[in-house]
């Protein structure tokens, strides 16, 4: 009986990437259940699971994967390493016509690659199978480590120093033990009044996958949950004795962030907001931001939505003496996006930068004399900091999917290939072309070629990628997936919802010009004007 080989790539997007899409025990599960399948693993000395562990369960370990019918990995693949005619399952970051990854899409088309995208594999409930909370969890752990060092530089010793960066822990259990010890120390020894009590952490996007992860990690500190309407009273009594031994956490929903422009009393619904974002204006910076010590940003955001905190808003708050904000933990990492003063991405070696809201300048090193500086953490590949749990959940999600790739025939038309419908819906390229569901990418590329302003391009592409795919996927899925599910944050993978894993970069265009251009674009509230730019089939 001929073997059907399935390959697992050694991840090489970043030296910090230690995840694997299929752990050894799930490889064993696949091969025992499907005796024709043989899994081939590229050797790696940094992967969270060793080569020996794969050999022990019967995998082959070798560099050459050309014998495989399909190759599974997590991150993007170097262009020169694509194998002609191969099937790949990974995150490609090409679905919104991202300019930096269009060369990868071209290579996939030129080399007749069948590419399946994690972002488009949904379960029966319309939830992406790779929607994990690890960005939110990893973000909090590393952030608290950095916040402890930040306070020490301001001459304050706190229990946060007992917490290490996420990547230093083997698994979540070890990290949570450190958080629990720090929380207990806060209860027993307290926080220094010099910090500016009460210590209030606000979490935007608390109901999404990343937000739930952040709240789970924060809860290990033995926090006290409060509602948005409680904040004013907490801050009004800074000398309350309980503040010294308490970390307050306030979850925010989207309804706390915006209101309808023309009818402030209109009942908020997520569906209306996602479908008509131009009808809404931000209120978060006025109603709740002035009371926060720390802001955790887990919210899904696109350029069609209003920003929740702009450069000018935080500057006005600081100048008027109405800001308590010391630090931001940005998990979603939208460059100059929902929080405009995210000016660059950071990395585990240098996790934070400092933003001066008055001068609107950033610098990498702490300056004791610059008292208005806000510490900002914006690591844009956080899930890789928890390789053990992330790999375990990947394995659970993929072990019953991978055999379909082995048994299917990529030489046949998509509908006749043997892939189940939910994997057909995730197939981006086939036979040297974009499949029907992803033809819209060509339109986005054309738009990018004529759009000089990258920010405005992102706003329009995010609008169209949602609208086009909602239209086409609704037809493809029938009643299994509603349009509002496709437009909701929960319908995106955790990696896409919370991260865009690019190399560190800084926008060069002056922020005031970008803000004017985007604000002008948002004023376009005529549907025909939008639709004239791309013909929706």
PDB file of C-alpha atoms in Angstrom, residues 213-483:
ATOM      1  CA  UNK A 213      -7.492  35.651  27.298  1.00  0.00           C
ATOM      2  CA  UNK A 214      -6.397  38.947  28.828  1.00  0.00           C
ATOM      3  CA  UNK A 215      -9.087  38.759  31.507  1.00  0.00           C
ATOM      4  CA  UNK A 216      -8.155  35.159  32.269  1.00  0.00           C
ATOM      5  CA  UNK A 217      -4.526  36.142  32.823  1.00  0.00           C
ATOM      6  CA  UNK A 218      -5.402  39.243  34.852  1.00  0.00           C
ATOM      7  CA  UNK A 219      -7.720  37.206  37.068  1.00  0.00           C
ATOM      8  CA  UNK A 220      -4.682  35.331  38.393  1.00  0.00           C
ATOM      9  CA  UNK A 221      -3.762  38.522  40.268  1.00  0.00           C
ATOM     10  CA  UNK A 222      -6.945  38.143  42.365  1.00  0.00           C
ATOM     11  CA  UNK A 223      -8.387  41.271  40.793  1.00  0.00           C
ATOM     12  CA  UNK A 224     -11.564  43.146  41.621  1.00  0.00           C
ATOM     13  CA  UNK A 225     -13.843  43.512  38.578  1.00  0.00           C
ATOM     14  CA  UNK A 226     -15.658  46.830  38.275  1.00  0.00           C
ATOM     15  CA  UNK A 227     -18.149  48.272  35.805  1.00  0.00           C
ATOM     16  CA  UNK A 228     -17.450  51.350  33.670  1.00  0.00           C
ATOM     17  CA  UNK A 229     -19.942  53.411  35.674  1.00  0.00           C
ATOM     18  CA  UNK A 230     -17.971  52.644  38.876  1.00  0.00           C
ATOM     19  CA  UNK A 231     -14.750  54.292  37.710  1.00  0.00           C
ATOM     20  CA  UNK A 232     -15.530  57.898  38.560  1.00  0.00           C
ATOM     21  CA  UNK A 233     -16.342  57.061  42.164  1.00  0.00           C
ATOM     22  CA  UNK A 234     -13.197  54.926  42.560  1.00  0.00           C
ATOM     23  CA  UNK A 235     -10.942  57.726  41.394  1.00  0.00           C
ATOM     24  CA  UNK A 236     -12.815  60.297  43.503  1.00  0.00           C
ATOM     25  CA  UNK A 237     -11.576  58.513  46.650  1.00  0.00           C
ATOM     26  CA  UNK A 238      -7.831  57.976  46.051  1.00  0.00           C
ATOM     27  CA  UNK A 239      -7.079  57.596  49.768  1.00  0.00           C
ATOM     28  CA  UNK A 240      -9.417  54.644  50.290  1.00  0.00           C
ATOM     29  CA  UNK A 241      -7.281  52.102  52.192  1.00  0.00           C
ATOM     30  CA  UNK A 242      -8.439  49.158  50.109  1.00  0.00           C
ATOM     31  CA  UNK A 243      -6.838  50.658  46.994  1.00  0.00           C
ATOM     32  CA  UNK A 244      -3.356  49.739  48.233  1.00  0.00           C
ATOM     33  CA  UNK A 245      -4.168  46.035  48.127  1.00  0.00           C
ATOM     34  CA  UNK A 246      -6.411  45.926  45.070  1.00  0.00           C
ATOM     35  CA  UNK A 247      -5.980  45.746  41.313  1.00  0.00           C
ATOM     36  CA  UNK A 248      -9.195  46.912  39.663  1.00  0.00           C
ATOM     37  CA  UNK A 249     -10.060  45.629  36.184  1.00  0.00           C
ATOM     38  CA  UNK A 250     -12.820  47.139  34.059  1.00  0.00           C
ATOM     39  CA  UNK A 251     -13.971  45.259  30.923  1.00  0.00           C
ATOM     40  CA  UNK A 252     -15.347  47.445  28.122  1.00  0.00           C
ATOM     41  CA  UNK A 253     -17.736  46.453  25.368  1.00  0.00           C
ATOM     42  CA  UNK A 254     -18.067  48.256  22.051  1.00  0.00           C
ATOM     43  CA  UNK A 255     -21.175  50.017  23.322  1.00  0.00           C
ATOM     44  CA  UNK A 256     -18.918  51.770  25.880  1.00  0.00           C
ATOM     45  CA  UNK A 257     -16.689  53.108  23.121  1.00  0.00           C
ATOM     46  CA  UNK A 258     -19.012  54.748  20.596  1.00  0.00           C
ATOM     47  CA  UNK A 259     -22.434  56.295  20.179  1.00  0.00           C
ATOM     48  CA  UNK A 260     -24.662  57.038  17.226  1.00  0.00           C
ATOM     49  CA  UNK A 261     -23.868  60.418  15.685  1.00  0.00           C
ATOM     50  CA  UNK A 262     -27.426  61.423  14.883  1.00  0.00           C
ATOM     51  CA  UNK A 263     -29.380  59.701  17.639  1.00  0.00           C
ATOM     52  CA  UNK A 264     -27.462  59.488  20.928  1.00  0.00           C
ATOM     53  CA  UNK A 265     -30.329  57.577  22.532  1.00  0.00           C
ATOM     54  CA  UNK A 266     -30.475  54.906  19.853  1.00  0.00           C
ATOM     55  CA  UNK A 267     -29.993  51.418  21.269  1.00  0.00           C
ATOM     56  CA  UNK A 268     -26.580  50.074  20.293  1.00  0.00           C
ATOM     57  CA  UNK A 269     -26.401  46.840  18.312  1.00  0.00           C
ATOM     58  CA  UNK A 270     -23.197  45.277  17.047  1.00  0.00           C
ATOM     59  CA  UNK A 271     -24.777  44.447  13.718  1.00  0.00           C
ATOM     60  CA  UNK A 272     -25.709  48.061  13.009  1.00  0.00           C
ATOM     61  CA  UNK A 273     -22.267  49.264  14.067  1.00  0.00           C
ATOM     62  CA  UNK A 274     -20.425  46.777  11.858  1.00  0.00           C
ATOM     63  CA  UNK A 275     -22.690  47.502   8.906  1.00  0.00           C
ATOM     64  CA  UNK A 276     -22.819  51.305   9.357  1.00  0.00           C
ATOM     65  CA  UNK A 277     -19.650  52.379  11.181  1.00  0.00           C
ATOM     66  CA  UNK A 278     -19.715  55.861   9.621  1.00  0.00           C
ATOM     67  CA  UNK A 279     -22.869  56.607  11.623  1.00  0.00           C
ATOM     68  CA  UNK A 280     -20.957  56.340  14.919  1.00  0.00           C
ATOM     69  CA  UNK A 281     -18.508  58.543  16.813  1.00  0.00           C
ATOM     70  CA  UNK A 282     -16.087  57.681  19.657  1.00  0.00           C
ATOM     71  CA  UNK A 283     -16.913  58.580  23.272  1.00  0.00           C
ATOM     72  CA  UNK A 284     -14.453  56.385  25.177  1.00  0.00           C
ATOM     73  CA  UNK A 285     -11.785  59.093  25.465  1.00  0.00           C
ATOM     74  CA  UNK A 286     -14.256  61.381  27.219  1.00  0.00           C
ATOM     75  CA  UNK A 287     -16.261  59.008  29.371  1.00  0.00           C
ATOM     76  CA  UNK A 288     -13.813  56.381  30.654  1.00  0.00           C
ATOM     77  CA  UNK A 289     -10.205  56.877  29.528  1.00  0.00           C
ATOM     78  CA  UNK A 290      -9.536  59.677  32.096  1.00  0.00           C
ATOM     79  CA  UNK A 291      -9.959  57.165  34.948  1.00  0.00           C
ATOM     80  CA  UNK A 292      -7.626  54.417  33.714  1.00  0.00           C
ATOM     81  CA  UNK A 293      -4.068  53.693  34.834  1.00  0.00           C
ATOM     82  CA  UNK A 294      -3.515  51.026  32.182  1.00  0.00           C
ATOM     83  CA  UNK A 295      -5.347  50.363  28.914  1.00  0.00           C
ATOM     84  CA  UNK A 296      -5.356  46.871  27.393  1.00  0.00           C
ATOM     85  CA  UNK A 297      -6.439  46.888  23.749  1.00  0.00           C
ATOM     86  CA  UNK A 298      -7.942  43.590  22.586  1.00  0.00           C
ATOM     87  CA  UNK A 299     -10.588  44.973  20.279  1.00  0.00           C
ATOM     88  CA  UNK A 300     -11.042  43.971  16.652  1.00  0.00           C
ATOM     89  CA  UNK A 301     -10.651  47.042  14.458  1.00  0.00           C
ATOM     90  CA  UNK A 302     -10.593  48.016  10.804  1.00  0.00           C
ATOM     91  CA  UNK A 303     -10.008  51.332   9.105  1.00  0.00           C
ATOM     92  CA  UNK A 304     -13.711  51.741   8.459  1.00  0.00           C
ATOM     93  CA  UNK A 305     -14.275  52.161  12.229  1.00  0.00           C
ATOM     94  CA  UNK A 306     -13.560  55.342  14.195  1.00  0.00           C
ATOM     95  CA  UNK A 307     -10.432  55.473  16.312  1.00  0.00           C
ATOM     96  CA  UNK A 308     -11.155  55.111  20.015  1.00  0.00           C
ATOM     97  CA  UNK A 309      -8.148  57.162  21.167  1.00  0.00           C
ATOM     98  CA  UNK A 310      -6.455  59.674  18.865  1.00  0.00           C
ATOM     99  CA  UNK A 311      -3.224  61.602  19.275  1.00  0.00           C
ATOM    100  CA  UNK A 312      -5.115  64.836  19.769  1.00  0.00           C
ATOM    101  CA  UNK A 313      -7.504  63.327  22.324  1.00  0.00           C
ATOM    102  CA  UNK A 314      -4.781  61.981  24.610  1.00  0.00           C
ATOM    103  CA  UNK A 315      -2.826  65.226  24.230  1.00  0.00           C
ATOM    104  CA  UNK A 316      -5.858  67.244  25.320  1.00  0.00           C
ATOM    105  CA  UNK A 317      -6.444  64.977  28.322  1.00  0.00           C
ATOM    106  CA  UNK A 318      -2.834  65.271  29.478  1.00  0.00           C
ATOM    107  CA  UNK A 319      -2.658  69.032  28.948  1.00  0.00           C
ATOM    108  CA  UNK A 320      -5.881  69.533  30.897  1.00  0.00           C
ATOM    109  CA  UNK A 321      -4.656  67.349  33.772  1.00  0.00           C
ATOM    110  CA  UNK A 322      -7.405  64.790  33.175  1.00  0.00           C
ATOM    111  CA  UNK A 323      -5.270  61.770  32.284  1.00  0.00           C
ATOM    112  CA  UNK A 324      -4.079  59.047  34.686  1.00  0.00           C
ATOM    113  CA  UNK A 325      -2.857  56.801  31.854  1.00  0.00           C
ATOM    114  CA  UNK A 326       0.597  55.347  32.477  1.00  0.00           C
ATOM    115  CA  UNK A 327       0.803  52.438  30.049  1.00  0.00           C
ATOM    116  CA  UNK A 328      -0.857  50.627  27.145  1.00  0.00           C
ATOM    117  CA  UNK A 329      -0.778  46.904  26.381  1.00  0.00           C
ATOM    118  CA  UNK A 330      -1.824  46.707  22.737  1.00  0.00           C
ATOM    119  CA  UNK A 331      -2.641  43.133  21.780  1.00  0.00           C
ATOM    120  CA  UNK A 332      -4.397  43.843  18.491  1.00  0.00           C
ATOM    121  CA  UNK A 333      -1.513  45.912  17.118  1.00  0.00           C
ATOM    122  CA  UNK A 334      -3.191  47.980  14.393  1.00  0.00           C
ATOM    123  CA  UNK A 335      -0.566  50.537  13.429  1.00  0.00           C
ATOM    124  CA  UNK A 336      -1.996  53.997  14.170  1.00  0.00           C
ATOM    125  CA  UNK A 337      -5.351  52.264  14.362  1.00  0.00           C
ATOM    126  CA  UNK A 338      -7.899  52.084  17.181  1.00  0.00           C
ATOM    127  CA  UNK A 339      -5.272  53.727  19.403  1.00  0.00           C
ATOM    128  CA  UNK A 340      -3.532  56.201  17.151  1.00  0.00           C
ATOM    129  CA  UNK A 341      -0.342  56.550  19.147  1.00  0.00           C
ATOM    130  CA  UNK A 342       0.683  53.006  18.326  1.00  0.00           C
ATOM    131  CA  UNK A 343       3.541  54.323  16.207  1.00  0.00           C
ATOM    132  CA  UNK A 344       5.625  51.186  15.762  1.00  0.00           C
ATOM    133  CA  UNK A 345       5.682  47.472  16.542  1.00  0.00           C
ATOM    134  CA  UNK A 346       7.977  46.077  19.202  1.00  0.00           C
ATOM    135  CA  UNK A 347       9.456  42.626  19.871  1.00  0.00           C
ATOM    136  CA  UNK A 348      10.279  40.415  22.862  1.00  0.00           C
ATOM    137  CA  UNK A 349      13.837  41.746  22.972  1.00  0.00           C
ATOM    138  CA  UNK A 350      12.594  45.338  23.243  1.00  0.00           C
ATOM    139  CA  UNK A 351       8.916  45.053  24.231  1.00  0.00           C
ATOM    140  CA  UNK A 352       8.053  48.720  24.844  1.00  0.00           C
ATOM    141  CA  UNK A 353       8.572  52.246  23.664  1.00  0.00           C
ATOM    142  CA  UNK A 354       7.556  55.533  25.292  1.00  0.00           C
ATOM    143  CA  UNK A 355       5.163  58.059  23.809  1.00  0.00           C
ATOM    144  CA  UNK A 356       5.051  61.711  24.816  1.00  0.00           C
ATOM    145  CA  UNK A 357       1.457  62.869  24.184  1.00  0.00           C
ATOM    146  CA  UNK A 358       2.435  66.552  24.279  1.00  0.00           C
ATOM    147  CA  UNK A 359       5.254  66.469  21.729  1.00  0.00           C
ATOM    148  CA  UNK A 360       3.741  63.383  20.045  1.00  0.00           C
ATOM    149  CA  UNK A 361       7.232  61.901  19.818  1.00  0.00           C
ATOM    150  CA  UNK A 362       8.352  58.371  20.662  1.00  0.00           C
ATOM    151  CA  UNK A 363      11.621  57.102  22.134  1.00  0.00           C
ATOM    152  CA  UNK A 364      12.859  53.661  23.100  1.00  0.00           C
ATOM    153  CA  UNK A 365      14.409  54.406  26.486  1.00  0.00           C
ATOM    154  CA  UNK A 366      12.736  55.512  29.699  1.00  0.00           C
ATOM    155  CA  UNK A 367      13.293  59.181  30.567  1.00  0.00           C
ATOM    156  CA  UNK A 368      12.725  59.982  34.238  1.00  0.00           C
ATOM    157  CA  UNK A 369      12.412  63.681  33.439  1.00  0.00           C
ATOM    158  CA  UNK A 370       9.622  63.128  30.909  1.00  0.00           C
ATOM    159  CA  UNK A 371       6.781  62.565  33.372  1.00  0.00           C
ATOM    160  CA  UNK A 372       4.006  62.572  30.771  1.00  0.00           C
ATOM    161  CA  UNK A 373       5.409  59.631  28.812  1.00  0.00           C
ATOM    162  CA  UNK A 374       3.124  56.635  28.291  1.00  0.00           C
ATOM    163  CA  UNK A 375       4.735  53.195  28.163  1.00  0.00           C
ATOM    164  CA  UNK A 376       3.488  51.319  25.087  1.00  0.00           C
ATOM    165  CA  UNK A 377       3.837  47.583  24.389  1.00  0.00           C
ATOM    166  CA  UNK A 378       3.017  46.521  20.832  1.00  0.00           C
ATOM    167  CA  UNK A 379       4.487  43.070  20.167  1.00  0.00           C
ATOM    168  CA  UNK A 380       2.689  41.926  17.033  1.00  0.00           C
ATOM    169  CA  UNK A 381       3.374  38.175  17.230  1.00  0.00           C
ATOM    170  CA  UNK A 382       2.312  37.366  20.769  1.00  0.00           C
ATOM    171  CA  UNK A 383       0.887  33.840  20.224  1.00  0.00           C
ATOM    172  CA  UNK A 384       4.396  32.554  19.521  1.00  0.00           C
ATOM    173  CA  UNK A 385       5.266  33.418  23.132  1.00  0.00           C
ATOM    174  CA  UNK A 386       3.080  30.515  24.313  1.00  0.00           C
ATOM    175  CA  UNK A 387       4.227  27.743  21.972  1.00  0.00           C
ATOM    176  CA  UNK A 388       3.162  24.789  24.115  1.00  0.00           C
ATOM    177  CA  UNK A 389      -0.529  25.631  24.598  1.00  0.00           C
ATOM    178  CA  UNK A 390      -0.876  27.118  21.127  1.00  0.00           C
ATOM    179  CA  UNK A 391       0.585  23.987  19.536  1.00  0.00           C
ATOM    180  CA  UNK A 392      -1.648  21.735  21.612  1.00  0.00           C
ATOM    181  CA  UNK A 393      -4.767  23.593  20.489  1.00  0.00           C
ATOM    182  CA  UNK A 394      -3.586  23.627  16.883  1.00  0.00           C
ATOM    183  CA  UNK A 395      -3.249  19.864  17.029  1.00  0.00           C
ATOM    184  CA  UNK A 396      -6.787  19.435  18.352  1.00  0.00           C
ATOM    185  CA  UNK A 397      -8.130  21.650  15.599  1.00  0.00           C
ATOM    186  CA  UNK A 398      -6.192  20.067  12.731  1.00  0.00           C
ATOM    187  CA  UNK A 399      -5.875  16.363  13.443  1.00  0.00           C
ATOM    188  CA  UNK A 400      -9.189  15.484  11.795  1.00  0.00           C
ATOM    189  CA  UNK A 401      -8.649  17.997   8.984  1.00  0.00           C
ATOM    190  CA  UNK A 402      -5.193  16.927   7.811  1.00  0.00           C
ATOM    191  CA  UNK A 403      -6.334  13.531   6.406  1.00  0.00           C
ATOM    192  CA  UNK A 404      -8.611  15.343   3.936  1.00  0.00           C
ATOM    193  CA  UNK A 405      -5.514  16.965   2.452  1.00  0.00           C
ATOM    194  CA  UNK A 406      -3.861  13.578   2.045  1.00  0.00           C
ATOM    195  CA  UNK A 407      -6.818  11.877   0.372  1.00  0.00           C
ATOM    196  CA  UNK A 408      -7.976  14.721  -1.879  1.00  0.00           C
ATOM    197  CA  UNK A 409      -6.807  15.254  -5.461  1.00  0.00           C
ATOM    198  CA  UNK A 410      -5.460  18.755  -6.193  1.00  0.00           C
ATOM    199  CA  UNK A 411      -5.381  18.093  -9.951  1.00  0.00           C
ATOM    200  CA  UNK A 412      -9.176  18.006 -10.168  1.00  0.00           C
ATOM    201  CA  UNK A 413     -11.623  20.936 -10.060  1.00  0.00           C
ATOM    202  CA  UNK A 414     -12.224  22.150  -6.522  1.00  0.00           C
ATOM    203  CA  UNK A 415     -15.737  20.703  -6.274  1.00  0.00           C
ATOM    204  CA  UNK A 416     -14.472  17.305  -7.465  1.00  0.00           C
ATOM    205  CA  UNK A 417     -11.223  17.221  -5.489  1.00  0.00           C
ATOM    206  CA  UNK A 418     -12.596  15.308  -2.524  1.00  0.00           C
ATOM    207  CA  UNK A 419     -12.241  18.171  -0.071  1.00  0.00           C
ATOM    208  CA  UNK A 420     -15.277  18.683   2.173  1.00  0.00           C
ATOM    209  CA  UNK A 421     -17.137  21.935   1.576  1.00  0.00           C
ATOM    210  CA  UNK A 422     -15.708  23.726   4.617  1.00  0.00           C
ATOM    211  CA  UNK A 423     -12.172  23.172   3.237  1.00  0.00           C
ATOM    212  CA  UNK A 424     -13.210  24.122  -0.276  1.00  0.00           C
ATOM    213  CA  UNK A 425     -14.317  27.429   1.234  1.00  0.00           C
ATOM    214  CA  UNK A 426     -10.797  27.892   2.663  1.00  0.00           C
ATOM    215  CA  UNK A 427      -8.956  27.141  -0.613  1.00  0.00           C
ATOM    216  CA  UNK A 428      -7.458  30.379  -1.922  1.00  0.00           C
ATOM    217  CA  UNK A 429      -5.375  29.260  -4.918  1.00  0.00           C
ATOM    218  CA  UNK A 430      -5.737  26.249  -7.207  1.00  0.00           C
ATOM    219  CA  UNK A 431      -4.454  25.403 -10.696  1.00  0.00           C
ATOM    220  CA  UNK A 432      -2.526  28.659 -10.913  1.00  0.00           C
ATOM    221  CA  UNK A 433      -5.552  30.854 -10.193  1.00  0.00           C
ATOM    222  CA  UNK A 434      -7.450  32.378  -7.326  1.00  0.00           C
ATOM    223  CA  UNK A 435     -10.541  30.314  -6.597  1.00  0.00           C
ATOM    224  CA  UNK A 436     -13.916  31.949  -7.183  1.00  0.00           C
ATOM    225  CA  UNK A 437     -14.407  33.011  -3.570  1.00  0.00           C
ATOM    226  CA  UNK A 438     -11.095  34.865  -3.547  1.00  0.00           C
ATOM    227  CA  UNK A 439     -11.204  36.600  -6.923  1.00  0.00           C
ATOM    228  CA  UNK A 440     -11.843  39.841  -5.041  1.00  0.00           C
ATOM    229  CA  UNK A 441      -8.133  39.937  -4.112  1.00  0.00           C
ATOM    230  CA  UNK A 442      -7.398  40.941  -7.714  1.00  0.00           C
ATOM    231  CA  UNK A 443      -9.644  43.968  -7.286  1.00  0.00           C
ATOM    232  CA  UNK A 444      -7.918  44.931  -4.048  1.00  0.00           C
ATOM    233  CA  UNK A 445      -4.547  44.725  -5.754  1.00  0.00           C
ATOM    234  CA  UNK A 446      -5.713  47.019  -8.532  1.00  0.00           C
ATOM    235  CA  UNK A 447      -6.951  49.476  -5.937  1.00  0.00           C
ATOM    236  CA  UNK A 448      -3.622  49.343  -4.137  1.00  0.00           C
ATOM    237  CA  UNK A 449      -1.770  50.168  -7.357  1.00  0.00           C
ATOM    238  CA  UNK A 450      -3.710  53.424  -7.707  1.00  0.00           C
ATOM    239  CA  UNK A 451      -3.959  54.342  -4.008  1.00  0.00           C
ATOM    240  CA  UNK A 452      -1.032  56.387  -2.753  1.00  0.00           C
ATOM    241  CA  UNK A 453      -2.209  56.627   0.841  1.00  0.00           C
ATOM    242  CA  UNK A 454      -1.658  53.243   2.499  1.00  0.00           C
ATOM    243  CA  UNK A 455      -3.981  54.081   5.397  1.00  0.00           C
ATOM    244  CA  UNK A 456      -6.848  54.983   3.102  1.00  0.00           C
ATOM    245  CA  UNK A 457      -6.188  51.840   1.076  1.00  0.00           C
ATOM    246  CA  UNK A 458      -6.442  49.759   4.254  1.00  0.00           C
ATOM    247  CA  UNK A 459      -9.722  51.405   5.146  1.00  0.00           C
ATOM    248  CA  UNK A 460     -11.238  50.619   1.758  1.00  0.00           C
ATOM    249  CA  UNK A 461      -9.794  47.106   1.521  1.00  0.00           C
ATOM    250  CA  UNK A 462     -11.083  46.181   4.952  1.00  0.00           C
ATOM    251  CA  UNK A 463     -14.505  47.431   3.935  1.00  0.00           C
ATOM    252  CA  UNK A 464     -14.517  45.471   0.706  1.00  0.00           C
ATOM    253  CA  UNK A 465     -12.930  42.277   1.950  1.00  0.00           C
ATOM    254  CA  UNK A 466     -15.735  42.049   4.492  1.00  0.00           C
ATOM    255  CA  UNK A 467     -18.476  43.032   2.101  1.00  0.00           C
ATOM    256  CA  UNK A 468     -17.363  40.912  -0.821  1.00  0.00           C
ATOM    257  CA  UNK A 469     -16.737  37.872   1.309  1.00  0.00           C
ATOM    258  CA  UNK A 470     -19.958  38.291   3.234  1.00  0.00           C
ATOM    259  CA  UNK A 471     -21.787  38.262  -0.086  1.00  0.00           C
ATOM    260  CA  UNK A 472     -19.931  35.300  -1.555  1.00  0.00           C
ATOM    261  CA  UNK A 473     -19.653  33.245   1.614  1.00  0.00           C
ATOM    262  CA  UNK A 474     -23.307  33.705   2.395  1.00  0.00           C
ATOM    263  CA  UNK A 475     -24.069  32.143  -0.959  1.00  0.00           C
ATOM    264  CA  UNK A 476     -21.552  29.365  -0.419  1.00  0.00           C
ATOM    265  CA  UNK A 477     -22.535  28.511   3.113  1.00  0.00           C
ATOM    266  CA  UNK A 478     -26.259  28.779   2.691  1.00  0.00           C
ATOM    267  CA  UNK A 479     -27.802  29.077   6.138  1.00  0.00           C
ATOM    268  CA  UNK A 480     -24.797  27.749   8.004  1.00  0.00           C
ATOM    269  CA  UNK A 481     -23.099  31.132   8.419  1.00  0.00           C
ATOM    270  CA  UNK A 482     -24.946  34.416   8.609  1.00  0.00           C
ATOM    271  CA  UNK A 483     -23.523  37.668   7.211  1.00  0.00           C
TER     272      UNK A 483
END
